[in-house]
CSV table of C-alpha atoms in Angstrom, one decimal:
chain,number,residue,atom,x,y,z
Y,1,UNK,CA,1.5,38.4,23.5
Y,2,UNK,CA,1.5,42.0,22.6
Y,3,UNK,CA,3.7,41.4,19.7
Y,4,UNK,CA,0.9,39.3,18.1
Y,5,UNK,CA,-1.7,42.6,18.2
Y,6,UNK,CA,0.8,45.3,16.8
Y,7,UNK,CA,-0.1,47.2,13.9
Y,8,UNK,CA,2.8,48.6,12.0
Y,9,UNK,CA,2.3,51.5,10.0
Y,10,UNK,CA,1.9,52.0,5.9
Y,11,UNK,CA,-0.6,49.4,3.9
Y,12,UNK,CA,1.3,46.9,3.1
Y,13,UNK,CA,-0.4,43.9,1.3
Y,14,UNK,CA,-3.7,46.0,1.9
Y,15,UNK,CA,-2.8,49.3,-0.5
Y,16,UNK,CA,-6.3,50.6,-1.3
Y,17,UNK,CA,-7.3,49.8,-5.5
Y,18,UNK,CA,-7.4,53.4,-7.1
Y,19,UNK,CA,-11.7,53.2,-7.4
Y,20,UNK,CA,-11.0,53.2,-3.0
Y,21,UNK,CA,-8.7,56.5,-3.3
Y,22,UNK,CA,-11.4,58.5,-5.6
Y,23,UNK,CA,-14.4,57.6,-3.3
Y,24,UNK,CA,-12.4,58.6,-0.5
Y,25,UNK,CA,-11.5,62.1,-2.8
Y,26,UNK,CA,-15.1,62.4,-3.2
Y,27,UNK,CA,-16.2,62.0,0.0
Y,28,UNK,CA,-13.5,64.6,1.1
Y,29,UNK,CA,-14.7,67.1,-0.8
Y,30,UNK,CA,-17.1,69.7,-0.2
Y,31,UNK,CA,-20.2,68.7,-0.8
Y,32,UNK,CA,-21.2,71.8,-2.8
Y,33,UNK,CA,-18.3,71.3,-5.2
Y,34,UNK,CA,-19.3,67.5,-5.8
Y,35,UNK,CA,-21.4,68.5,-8.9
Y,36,UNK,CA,-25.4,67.4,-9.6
Y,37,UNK,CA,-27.0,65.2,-12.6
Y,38,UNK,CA,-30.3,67.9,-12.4
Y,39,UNK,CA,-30.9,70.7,-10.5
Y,40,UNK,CA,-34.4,73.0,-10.0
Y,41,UNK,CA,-32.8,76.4,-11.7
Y,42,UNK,CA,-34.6,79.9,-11.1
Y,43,UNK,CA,-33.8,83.3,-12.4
Y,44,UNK,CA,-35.1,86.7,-10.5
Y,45,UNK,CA,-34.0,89.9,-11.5
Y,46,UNK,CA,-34.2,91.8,-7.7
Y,47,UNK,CA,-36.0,94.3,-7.6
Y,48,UNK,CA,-35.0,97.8,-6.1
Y,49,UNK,CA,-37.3,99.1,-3.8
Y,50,UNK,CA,-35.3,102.5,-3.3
Y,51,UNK,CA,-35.4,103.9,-6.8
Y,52,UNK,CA,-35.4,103.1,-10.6
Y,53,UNK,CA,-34.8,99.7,-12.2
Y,54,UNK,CA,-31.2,98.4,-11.6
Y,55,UNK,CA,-29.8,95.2,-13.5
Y,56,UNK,CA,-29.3,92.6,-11.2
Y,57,UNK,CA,-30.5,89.3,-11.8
Y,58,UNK,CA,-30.0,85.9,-9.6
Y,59,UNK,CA,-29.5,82.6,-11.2
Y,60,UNK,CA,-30.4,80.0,-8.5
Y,61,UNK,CA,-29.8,76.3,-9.3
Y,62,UNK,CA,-30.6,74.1,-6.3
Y,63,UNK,CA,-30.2,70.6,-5.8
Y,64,UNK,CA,-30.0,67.8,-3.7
Y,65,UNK,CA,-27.2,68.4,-1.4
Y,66,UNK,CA,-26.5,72.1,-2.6
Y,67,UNK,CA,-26.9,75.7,-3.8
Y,68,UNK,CA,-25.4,77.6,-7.0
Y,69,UNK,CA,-25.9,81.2,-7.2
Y,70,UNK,CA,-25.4,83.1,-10.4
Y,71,UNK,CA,-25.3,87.5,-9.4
Y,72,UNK,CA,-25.1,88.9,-12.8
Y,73,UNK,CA,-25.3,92.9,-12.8
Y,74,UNK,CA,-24.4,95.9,-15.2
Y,75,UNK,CA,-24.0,98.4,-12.1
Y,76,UNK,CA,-20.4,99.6,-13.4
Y,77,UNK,CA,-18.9,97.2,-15.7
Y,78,UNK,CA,-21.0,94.0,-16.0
Y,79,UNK,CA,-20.0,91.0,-13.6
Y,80,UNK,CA,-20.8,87.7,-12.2
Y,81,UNK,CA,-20.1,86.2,-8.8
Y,82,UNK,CA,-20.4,82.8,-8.6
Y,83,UNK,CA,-20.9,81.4,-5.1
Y,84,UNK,CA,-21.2,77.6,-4.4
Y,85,UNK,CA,-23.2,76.3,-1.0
Y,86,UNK,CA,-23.5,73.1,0.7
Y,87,UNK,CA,-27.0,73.1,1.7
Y,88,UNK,CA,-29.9,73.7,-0.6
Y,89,UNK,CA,-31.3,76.1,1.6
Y,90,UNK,CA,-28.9,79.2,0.9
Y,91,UNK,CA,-30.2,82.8,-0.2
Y,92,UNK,CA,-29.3,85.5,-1.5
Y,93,UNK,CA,-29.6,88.7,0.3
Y,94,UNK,CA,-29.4,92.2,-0.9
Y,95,UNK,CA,-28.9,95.8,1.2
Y,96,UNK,CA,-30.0,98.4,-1.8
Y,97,UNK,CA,-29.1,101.1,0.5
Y,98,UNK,CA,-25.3,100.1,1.0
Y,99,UNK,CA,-25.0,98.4,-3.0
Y,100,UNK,CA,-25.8,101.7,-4.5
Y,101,UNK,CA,-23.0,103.9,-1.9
Y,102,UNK,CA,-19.9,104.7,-2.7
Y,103,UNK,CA,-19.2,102.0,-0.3
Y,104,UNK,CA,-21.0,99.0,-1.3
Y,105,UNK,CA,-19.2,97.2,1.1
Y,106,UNK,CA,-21.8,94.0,2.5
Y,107,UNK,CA,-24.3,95.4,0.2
Y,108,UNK,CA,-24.1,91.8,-1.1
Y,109,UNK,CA,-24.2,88.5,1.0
Y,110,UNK,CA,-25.4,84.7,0.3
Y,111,UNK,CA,-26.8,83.5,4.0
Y,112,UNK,CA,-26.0,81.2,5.6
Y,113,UNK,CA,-22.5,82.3,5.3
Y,114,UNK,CA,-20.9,79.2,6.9
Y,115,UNK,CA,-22.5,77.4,4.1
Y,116,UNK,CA,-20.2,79.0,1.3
Y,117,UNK,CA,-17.8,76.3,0.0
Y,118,UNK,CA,-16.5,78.4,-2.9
Y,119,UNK,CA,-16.6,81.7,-4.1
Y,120,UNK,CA,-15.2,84.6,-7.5
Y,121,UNK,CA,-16.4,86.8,-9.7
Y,122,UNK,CA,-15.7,87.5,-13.3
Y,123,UNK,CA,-15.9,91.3,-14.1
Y,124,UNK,CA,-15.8,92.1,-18.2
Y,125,UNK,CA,-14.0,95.3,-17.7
Y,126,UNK,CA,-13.2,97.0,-21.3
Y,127,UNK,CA,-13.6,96.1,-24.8
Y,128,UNK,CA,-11.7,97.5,-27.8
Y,129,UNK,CA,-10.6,97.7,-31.6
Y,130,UNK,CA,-7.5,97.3,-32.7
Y,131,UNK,CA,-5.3,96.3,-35.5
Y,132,UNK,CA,-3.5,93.2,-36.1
Y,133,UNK,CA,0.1,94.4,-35.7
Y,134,UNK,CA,-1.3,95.7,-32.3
Y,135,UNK,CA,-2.3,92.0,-31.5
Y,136,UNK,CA,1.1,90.4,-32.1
Y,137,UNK,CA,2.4,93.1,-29.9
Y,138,UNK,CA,-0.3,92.3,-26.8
Y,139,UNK,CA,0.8,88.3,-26.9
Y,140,UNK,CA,4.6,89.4,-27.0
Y,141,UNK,CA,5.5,91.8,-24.2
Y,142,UNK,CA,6.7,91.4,-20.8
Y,143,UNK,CA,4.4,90.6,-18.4
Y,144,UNK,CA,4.2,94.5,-17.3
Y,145,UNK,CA,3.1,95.9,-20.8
Y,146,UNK,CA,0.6,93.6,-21.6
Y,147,UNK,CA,-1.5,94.8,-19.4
Y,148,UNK,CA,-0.6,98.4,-20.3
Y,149,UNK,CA,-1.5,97.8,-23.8
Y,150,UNK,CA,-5.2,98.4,-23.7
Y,151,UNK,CA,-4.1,102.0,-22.8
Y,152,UNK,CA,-1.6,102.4,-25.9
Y,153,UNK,CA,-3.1,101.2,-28.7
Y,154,UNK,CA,-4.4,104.3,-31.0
Y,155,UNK,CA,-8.0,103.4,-30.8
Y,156,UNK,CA,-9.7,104.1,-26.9
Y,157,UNK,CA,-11.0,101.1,-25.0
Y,158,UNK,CA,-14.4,101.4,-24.3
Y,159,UNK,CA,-15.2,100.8,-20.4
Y,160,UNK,CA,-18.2,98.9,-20.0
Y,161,UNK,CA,-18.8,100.8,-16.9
Y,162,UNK,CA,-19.8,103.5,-19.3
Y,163,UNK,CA,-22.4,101.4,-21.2
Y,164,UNK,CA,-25.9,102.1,-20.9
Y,165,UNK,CA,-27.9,98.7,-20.5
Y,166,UNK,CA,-30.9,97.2,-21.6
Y,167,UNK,CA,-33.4,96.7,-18.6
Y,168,UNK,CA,-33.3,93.1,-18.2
Y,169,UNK,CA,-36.2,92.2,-17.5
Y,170,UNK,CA,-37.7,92.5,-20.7
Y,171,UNK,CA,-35.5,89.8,-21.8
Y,172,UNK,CA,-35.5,87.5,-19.3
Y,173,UNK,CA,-37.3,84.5,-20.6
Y,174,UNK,CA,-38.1,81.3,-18.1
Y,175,UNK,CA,-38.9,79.3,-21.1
Y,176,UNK,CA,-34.8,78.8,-21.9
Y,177,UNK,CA,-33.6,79.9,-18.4
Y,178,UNK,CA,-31.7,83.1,-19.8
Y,179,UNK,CA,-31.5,86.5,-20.3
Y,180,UNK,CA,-29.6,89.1,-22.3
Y,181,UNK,CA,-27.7,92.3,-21.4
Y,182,UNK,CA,-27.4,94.9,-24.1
Y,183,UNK,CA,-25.5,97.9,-24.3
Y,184,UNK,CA,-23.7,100.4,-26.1
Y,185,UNK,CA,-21.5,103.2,-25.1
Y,186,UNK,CA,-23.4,106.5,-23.7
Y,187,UNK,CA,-20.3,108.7,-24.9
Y,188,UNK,CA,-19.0,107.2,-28.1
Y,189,UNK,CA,-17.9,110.0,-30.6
Y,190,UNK,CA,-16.5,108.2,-33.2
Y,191,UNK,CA,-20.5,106.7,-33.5
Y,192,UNK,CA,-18.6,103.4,-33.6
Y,193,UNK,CA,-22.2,102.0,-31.8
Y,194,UNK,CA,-24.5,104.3,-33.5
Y,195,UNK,CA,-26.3,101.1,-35.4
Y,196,UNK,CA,-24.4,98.6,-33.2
Y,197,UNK,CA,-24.1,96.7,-29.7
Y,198,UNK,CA,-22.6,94.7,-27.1
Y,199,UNK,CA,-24.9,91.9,-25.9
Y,200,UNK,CA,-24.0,89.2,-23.0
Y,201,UNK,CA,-26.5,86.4,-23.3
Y,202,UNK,CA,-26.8,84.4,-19.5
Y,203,UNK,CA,-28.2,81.1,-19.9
Y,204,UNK,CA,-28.4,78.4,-16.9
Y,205,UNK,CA,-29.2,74.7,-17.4
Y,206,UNK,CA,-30.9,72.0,-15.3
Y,207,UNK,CA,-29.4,69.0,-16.5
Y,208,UNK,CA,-26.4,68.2,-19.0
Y,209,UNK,CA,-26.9,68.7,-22.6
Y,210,UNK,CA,-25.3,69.8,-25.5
Y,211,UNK,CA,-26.4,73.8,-27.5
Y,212,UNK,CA,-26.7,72.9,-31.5
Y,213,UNK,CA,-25.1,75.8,-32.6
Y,214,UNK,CA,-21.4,75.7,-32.6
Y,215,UNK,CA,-18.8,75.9,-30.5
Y,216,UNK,CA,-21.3,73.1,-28.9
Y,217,UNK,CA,-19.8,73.3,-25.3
Y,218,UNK,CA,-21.0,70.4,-23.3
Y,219,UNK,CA,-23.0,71.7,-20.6
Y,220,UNK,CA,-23.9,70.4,-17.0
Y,221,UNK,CA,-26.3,71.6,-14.4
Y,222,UNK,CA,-23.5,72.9,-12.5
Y,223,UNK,CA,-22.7,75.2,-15.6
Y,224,UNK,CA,-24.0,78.5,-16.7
Y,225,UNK,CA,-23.5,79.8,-20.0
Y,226,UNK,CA,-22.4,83.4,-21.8
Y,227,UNK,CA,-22.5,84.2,-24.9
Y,228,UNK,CA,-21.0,87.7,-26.0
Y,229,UNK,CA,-22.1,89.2,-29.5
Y,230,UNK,CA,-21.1,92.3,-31.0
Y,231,UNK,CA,-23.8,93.6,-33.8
Y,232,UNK,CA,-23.7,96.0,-36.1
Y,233,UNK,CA,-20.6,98.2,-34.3
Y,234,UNK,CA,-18.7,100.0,-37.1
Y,235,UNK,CA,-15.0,98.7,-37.3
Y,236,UNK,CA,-12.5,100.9,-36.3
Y,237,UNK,CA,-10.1,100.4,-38.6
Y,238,UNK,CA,-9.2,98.6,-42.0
Y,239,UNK,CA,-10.0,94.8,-40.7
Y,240,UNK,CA,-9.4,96.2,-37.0
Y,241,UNK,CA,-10.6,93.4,-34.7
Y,242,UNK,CA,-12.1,93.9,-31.7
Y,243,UNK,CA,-11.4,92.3,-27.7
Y,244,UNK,CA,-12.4,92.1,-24.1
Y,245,UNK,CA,-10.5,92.8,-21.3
Y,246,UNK,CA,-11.5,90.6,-18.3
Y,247,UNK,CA,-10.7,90.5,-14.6
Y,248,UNK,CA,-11.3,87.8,-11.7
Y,249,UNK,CA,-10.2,87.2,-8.1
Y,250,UNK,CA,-7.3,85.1,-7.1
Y,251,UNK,CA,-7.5,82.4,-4.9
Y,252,UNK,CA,-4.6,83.6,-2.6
Y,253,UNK,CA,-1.7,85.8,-3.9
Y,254,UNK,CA,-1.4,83.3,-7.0
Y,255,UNK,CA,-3.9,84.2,-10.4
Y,256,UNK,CA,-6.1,81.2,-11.4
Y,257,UNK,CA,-4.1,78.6,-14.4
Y,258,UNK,CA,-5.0,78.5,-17.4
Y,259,UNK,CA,-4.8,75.1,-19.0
Y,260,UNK,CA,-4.9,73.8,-22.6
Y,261,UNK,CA,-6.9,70.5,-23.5
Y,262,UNK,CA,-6.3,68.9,-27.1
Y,263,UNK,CA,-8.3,66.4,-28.7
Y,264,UNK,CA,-8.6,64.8,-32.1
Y,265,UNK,CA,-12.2,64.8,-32.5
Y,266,UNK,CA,-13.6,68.6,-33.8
Y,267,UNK,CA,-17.2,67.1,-34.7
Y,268,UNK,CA,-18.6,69.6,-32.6
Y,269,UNK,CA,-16.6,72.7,-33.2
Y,270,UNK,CA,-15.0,71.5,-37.2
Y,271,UNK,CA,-11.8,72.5,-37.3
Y,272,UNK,CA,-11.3,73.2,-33.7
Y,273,UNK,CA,-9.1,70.9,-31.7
Y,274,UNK,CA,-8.2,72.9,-28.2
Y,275,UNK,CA,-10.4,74.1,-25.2
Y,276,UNK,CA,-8.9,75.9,-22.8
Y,277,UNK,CA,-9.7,76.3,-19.1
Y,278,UNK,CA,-9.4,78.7,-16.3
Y,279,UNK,CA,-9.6,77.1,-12.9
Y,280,UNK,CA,-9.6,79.5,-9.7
Y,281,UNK,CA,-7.8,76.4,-7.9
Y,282,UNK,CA,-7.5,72.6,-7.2
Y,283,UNK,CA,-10.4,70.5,-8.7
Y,284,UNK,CA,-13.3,70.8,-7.7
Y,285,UNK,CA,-13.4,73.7,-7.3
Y,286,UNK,CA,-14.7,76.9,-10.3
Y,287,UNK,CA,-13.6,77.0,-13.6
Y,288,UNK,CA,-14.6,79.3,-16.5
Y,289,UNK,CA,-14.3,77.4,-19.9
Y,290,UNK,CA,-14.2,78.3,-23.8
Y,291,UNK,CA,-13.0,77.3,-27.5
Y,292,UNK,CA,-10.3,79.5,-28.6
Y,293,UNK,CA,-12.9,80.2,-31.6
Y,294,UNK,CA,-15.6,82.6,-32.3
Y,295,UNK,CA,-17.6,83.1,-35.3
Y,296,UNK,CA,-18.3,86.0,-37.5
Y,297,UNK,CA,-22.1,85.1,-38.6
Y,298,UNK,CA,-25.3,83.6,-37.4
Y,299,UNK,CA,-25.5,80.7,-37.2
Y,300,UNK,CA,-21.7,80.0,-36.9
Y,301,UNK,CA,-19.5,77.4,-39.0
Y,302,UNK,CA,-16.6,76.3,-40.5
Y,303,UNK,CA,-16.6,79.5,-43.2
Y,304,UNK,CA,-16.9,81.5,-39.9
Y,305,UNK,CA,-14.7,80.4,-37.9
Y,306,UNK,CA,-12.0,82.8,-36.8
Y,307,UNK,CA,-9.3,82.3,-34.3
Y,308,UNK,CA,-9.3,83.2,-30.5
Y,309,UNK,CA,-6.6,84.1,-28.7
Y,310,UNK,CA,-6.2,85.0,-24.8
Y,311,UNK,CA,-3.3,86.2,-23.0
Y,312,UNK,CA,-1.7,84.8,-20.2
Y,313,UNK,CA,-3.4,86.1,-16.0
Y,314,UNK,CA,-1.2,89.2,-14.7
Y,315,UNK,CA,-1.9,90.5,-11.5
Y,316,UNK,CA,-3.5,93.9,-11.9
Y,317,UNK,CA,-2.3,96.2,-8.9
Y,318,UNK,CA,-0.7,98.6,-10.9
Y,319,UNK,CA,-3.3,98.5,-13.9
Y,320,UNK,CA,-6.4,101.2,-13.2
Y,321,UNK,CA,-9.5,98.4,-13.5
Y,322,UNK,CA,-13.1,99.8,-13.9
Y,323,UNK,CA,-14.3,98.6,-10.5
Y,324,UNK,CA,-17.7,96.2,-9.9
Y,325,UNK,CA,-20.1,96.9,-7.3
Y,326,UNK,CA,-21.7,93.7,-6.5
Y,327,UNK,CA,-17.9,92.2,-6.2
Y,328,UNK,CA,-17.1,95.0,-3.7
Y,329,UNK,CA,-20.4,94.2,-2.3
Y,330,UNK,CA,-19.9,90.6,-1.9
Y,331,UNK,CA,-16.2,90.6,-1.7
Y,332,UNK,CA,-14.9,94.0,0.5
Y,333,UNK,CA,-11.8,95.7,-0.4
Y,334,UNK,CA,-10.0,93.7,-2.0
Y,335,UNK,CA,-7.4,94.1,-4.4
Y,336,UNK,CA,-6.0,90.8,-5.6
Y,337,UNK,CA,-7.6,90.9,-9.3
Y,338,UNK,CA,-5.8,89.2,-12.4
Y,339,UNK,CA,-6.5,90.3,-15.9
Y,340,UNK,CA,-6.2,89.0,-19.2
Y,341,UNK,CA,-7.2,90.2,-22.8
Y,342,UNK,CA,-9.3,88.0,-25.1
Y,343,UNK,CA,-9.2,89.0,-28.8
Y,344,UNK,CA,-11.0,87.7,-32.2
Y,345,UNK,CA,-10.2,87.5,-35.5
Y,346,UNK,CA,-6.9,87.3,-37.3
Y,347,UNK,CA,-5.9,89.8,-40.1
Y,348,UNK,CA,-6.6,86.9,-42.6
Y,349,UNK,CA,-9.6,85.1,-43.4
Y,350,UNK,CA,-12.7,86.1,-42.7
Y,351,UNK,CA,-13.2,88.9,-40.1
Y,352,UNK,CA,-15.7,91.1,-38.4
Y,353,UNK,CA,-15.7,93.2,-41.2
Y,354,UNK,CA,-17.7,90.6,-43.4
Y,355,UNK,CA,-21.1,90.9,-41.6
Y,356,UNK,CA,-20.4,93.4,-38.5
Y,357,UNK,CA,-21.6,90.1,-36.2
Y,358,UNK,CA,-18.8,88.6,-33.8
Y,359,UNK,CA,-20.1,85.8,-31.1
Y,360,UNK,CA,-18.6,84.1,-28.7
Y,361,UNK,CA,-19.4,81.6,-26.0
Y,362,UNK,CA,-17.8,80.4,-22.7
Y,363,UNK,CA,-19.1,78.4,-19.8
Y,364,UNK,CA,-19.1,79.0,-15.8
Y,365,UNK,CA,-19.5,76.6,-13.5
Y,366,UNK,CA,-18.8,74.8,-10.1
Y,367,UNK,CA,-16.6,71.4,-9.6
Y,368,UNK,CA,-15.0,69.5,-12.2
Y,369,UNK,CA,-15.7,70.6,-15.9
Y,370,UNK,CA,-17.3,69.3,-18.0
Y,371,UNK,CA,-15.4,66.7,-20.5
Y,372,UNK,CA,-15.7,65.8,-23.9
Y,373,UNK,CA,-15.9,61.8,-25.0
Y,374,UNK,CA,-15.1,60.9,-28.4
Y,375,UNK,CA,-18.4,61.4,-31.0
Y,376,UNK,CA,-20.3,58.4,-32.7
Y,377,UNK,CA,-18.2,59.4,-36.0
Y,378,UNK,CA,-14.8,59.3,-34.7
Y,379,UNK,CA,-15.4,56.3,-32.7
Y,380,UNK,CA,-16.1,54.4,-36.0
Y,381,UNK,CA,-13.4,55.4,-38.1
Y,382,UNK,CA,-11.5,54.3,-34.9
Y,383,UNK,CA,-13.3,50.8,-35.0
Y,384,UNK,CA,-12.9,50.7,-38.9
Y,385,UNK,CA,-9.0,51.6,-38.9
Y,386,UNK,CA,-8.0,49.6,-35.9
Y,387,UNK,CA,-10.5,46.5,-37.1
Y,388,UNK,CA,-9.6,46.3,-40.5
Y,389,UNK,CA,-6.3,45.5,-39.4
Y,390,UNK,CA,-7.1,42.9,-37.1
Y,391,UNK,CA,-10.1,40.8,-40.0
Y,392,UNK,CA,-7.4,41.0,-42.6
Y,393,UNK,CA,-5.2,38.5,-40.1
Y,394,UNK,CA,-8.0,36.9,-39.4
Y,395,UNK,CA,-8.8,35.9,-42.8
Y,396,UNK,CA,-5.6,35.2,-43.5
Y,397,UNK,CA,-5.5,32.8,-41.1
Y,398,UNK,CA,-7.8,31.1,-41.9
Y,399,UNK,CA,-7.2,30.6,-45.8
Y,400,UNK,CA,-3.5,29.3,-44.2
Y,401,UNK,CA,-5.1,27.1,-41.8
Y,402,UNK,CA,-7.5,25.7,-44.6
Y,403,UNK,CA,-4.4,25.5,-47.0
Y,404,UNK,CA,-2.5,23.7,-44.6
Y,405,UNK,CA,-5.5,21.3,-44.1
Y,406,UNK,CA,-5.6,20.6,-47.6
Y,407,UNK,CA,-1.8,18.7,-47.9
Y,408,UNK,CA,-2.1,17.0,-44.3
Y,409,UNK,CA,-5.3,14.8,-45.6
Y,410,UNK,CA,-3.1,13.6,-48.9
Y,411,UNK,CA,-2.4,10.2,-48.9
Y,412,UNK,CA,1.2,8.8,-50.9
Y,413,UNK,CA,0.0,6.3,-53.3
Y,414,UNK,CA,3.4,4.2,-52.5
């Protein structure tokens, strides 16, 4: 009979165990978000074949089943796009011609283009000095004015459009997979820069592994890392502290979150308990990630620590942002940038000041980011406080049981 052969809808007694649902997560995923244990990295600055030496390098991490590219460049301000493949055959392609008009439009493509399973940039727009009071003010307003305060503090931002760069190539080094941009402002009449710089250090990885200097941000071969130093830049101010303005692409008409992760182990970074994420939309998919900490000498530490503090993603139509040309390039015409202001120091404590050295460090990457398990240390003062616990009943025990031994065996003389 039919009614013997009818399936009704729902699971039932058969509901899938939760390791089922993940693989079947995985499996629906792209495959160029997945994530890879190694992957074969390359770095190429491209060269232009139309003129002098322009800064753009390619960061190409290939592995079994995809394709990361890495576009870092200083034309304008500098930027990365990060663009994630499904096949590990994708390339990058560059039109000189159309990435150095005034309409760099498709100047900048990663073929096959059906390939492309994700896709942003990150463009570090300004930087600036400011006083602390000025700080409490940027994390305070309404939405509208703190993206308006770059513009109103009494100390100019400083476009990074209107840095002049180091050529990169003499510091691109295959050894470590990274190389450095250096800068400093070509109009700068307060000589803020006349002994000092701006230096974005681009490092790519082929497997997971951990730097030794702190923050110590776990790294995978899905990651790429930055690290931003200032050097030798007069402040401008008594204790002024300085900031970077950055912009990205939303995903849609929403900015990217911003999320907070809290931990009690701070073995890697001491006295540094949060790491905070950007994620461009639903994992796996491209995060950016950072310590709200940077450091104020080399090598960094405790005594250098000081504090980090970013402001919440505003759109930025009605905010005037120094415009990228490889993200024109790759992207077209589009105008759906969020911002957000990332400052260092505090008005106490150590500063800038103490050394004229500021670094900090953030990683971009593909997929889901990387996490943090407990350390060695904290893992045995876990297993010594909750053991302790547990021998002293045991021993207990055990002296009762033997106690209770001792009476049963006596025999009445009567």
């Amino acid at each position: 009979m039919r009614g013997s052969v009818e399936h009704s809808w729902g699971w039932g007694h058969c509901a899938p165990s939760p390791l089922l649902l993940l693989t079947l997560f995985l499996f629906a995923a792209p495959f160029g978000l997945l994530g890879e244990t190694t992957r074969q990295v390359s770095l190429e600055v491209i060269p232009n074949w139309l003129g002098p030496v322009q800064n753009l390098l390619h960061i190409r991490a290939v592995g079994t089943n995809s394709t990361l590219h890495y576009i870092w460049s200083s034309l304008g301000p500098l930027a990365v796009v990060l663009v994630a493949t499904n096949t590990p055959h994708s390339t990058l392609s560059v039109n000189w011609s159309r990435l150095l008009s005034p309409e760099p439009d498709g100047g900048l493509m990663v073929l096959p283009k059906d390939s492309i399973q994700f896709s942003s940039a990150l463009v570090f727009t300004r930087c600036r000095g400011e006083s602390s009071s000025q700080l409490e003010a940027q994390f305070h307003p309404t939405p509208t004015l703190q993206l308006l305060e770059f513009d109103r503090t009494p100390y100019p931002p400083y476009s990074l459009a209107d840095f002049s760069w180091n050529n990169i190539t003499d510091s691109l080094d295959p050894a470590t997979l990274s190389a450095t941009f250096q800068g400093h402002p070509m109009n700068d009449p307060t000589r803020t820069f006349a002994s000092g710089s701006l230096a974005f250090r681009v490092q790519a990885f082929s497997r997971s592994s951990r730097p030794a200097q702190p923050p110590r941000l776990l790294h995978t071969a899905d990651t790429c890392q930055l690290e931003v130093a200032l050097v030798g830049a007069s402040p401008r101010g008594n204790r002024s502290l300085f900031g970077l303005e950055v912009a990205t692409l939303g995903q849609g008409p929403d900015c990217p979150s911003v999320q907070e992760q809290h931990s009690i182990d701070d073995e890697y970074a001491p006295a540094v308990f949060q790491l905070d994420q950007l994620l461009w939309g639903s994992l796996p998919s491209g995060f950016a990630q950072w310590r709200p900490v940077a450091y104020s000498q080399k090598p960094g530490g405790r005594e250098s620590a000081l504090p980090c503090q970013a402001s919440p993603l505003h759109p930025a139509l009605a905010y005037p942002l120094p415009q990228s040309p490889i993200v024109r390039a790759f992207f077209g015409s589009q105008n759906n940038f969020c911002a957000f202001n990332v400052t260092f120091g505090a008005s106490t404590g150590p500063g800038y000041w103490d050394q004229h050295y500021l670094s900090w460090s953030m990683l971009l990457g593909v997929g889901f980011p990387p996490v943090d398990g407990l350390s060695p240390l904290v893992l045995g003062i876990m297993a010594v406080a909750l053991g302790a616990p547990g021998l002293m009943l045991l021993v207990g025990g055990l002296v009762l049981l033997l106690y209770h031994k001792k009476y049963s065996e006596y025999q009445s003389i009567n």
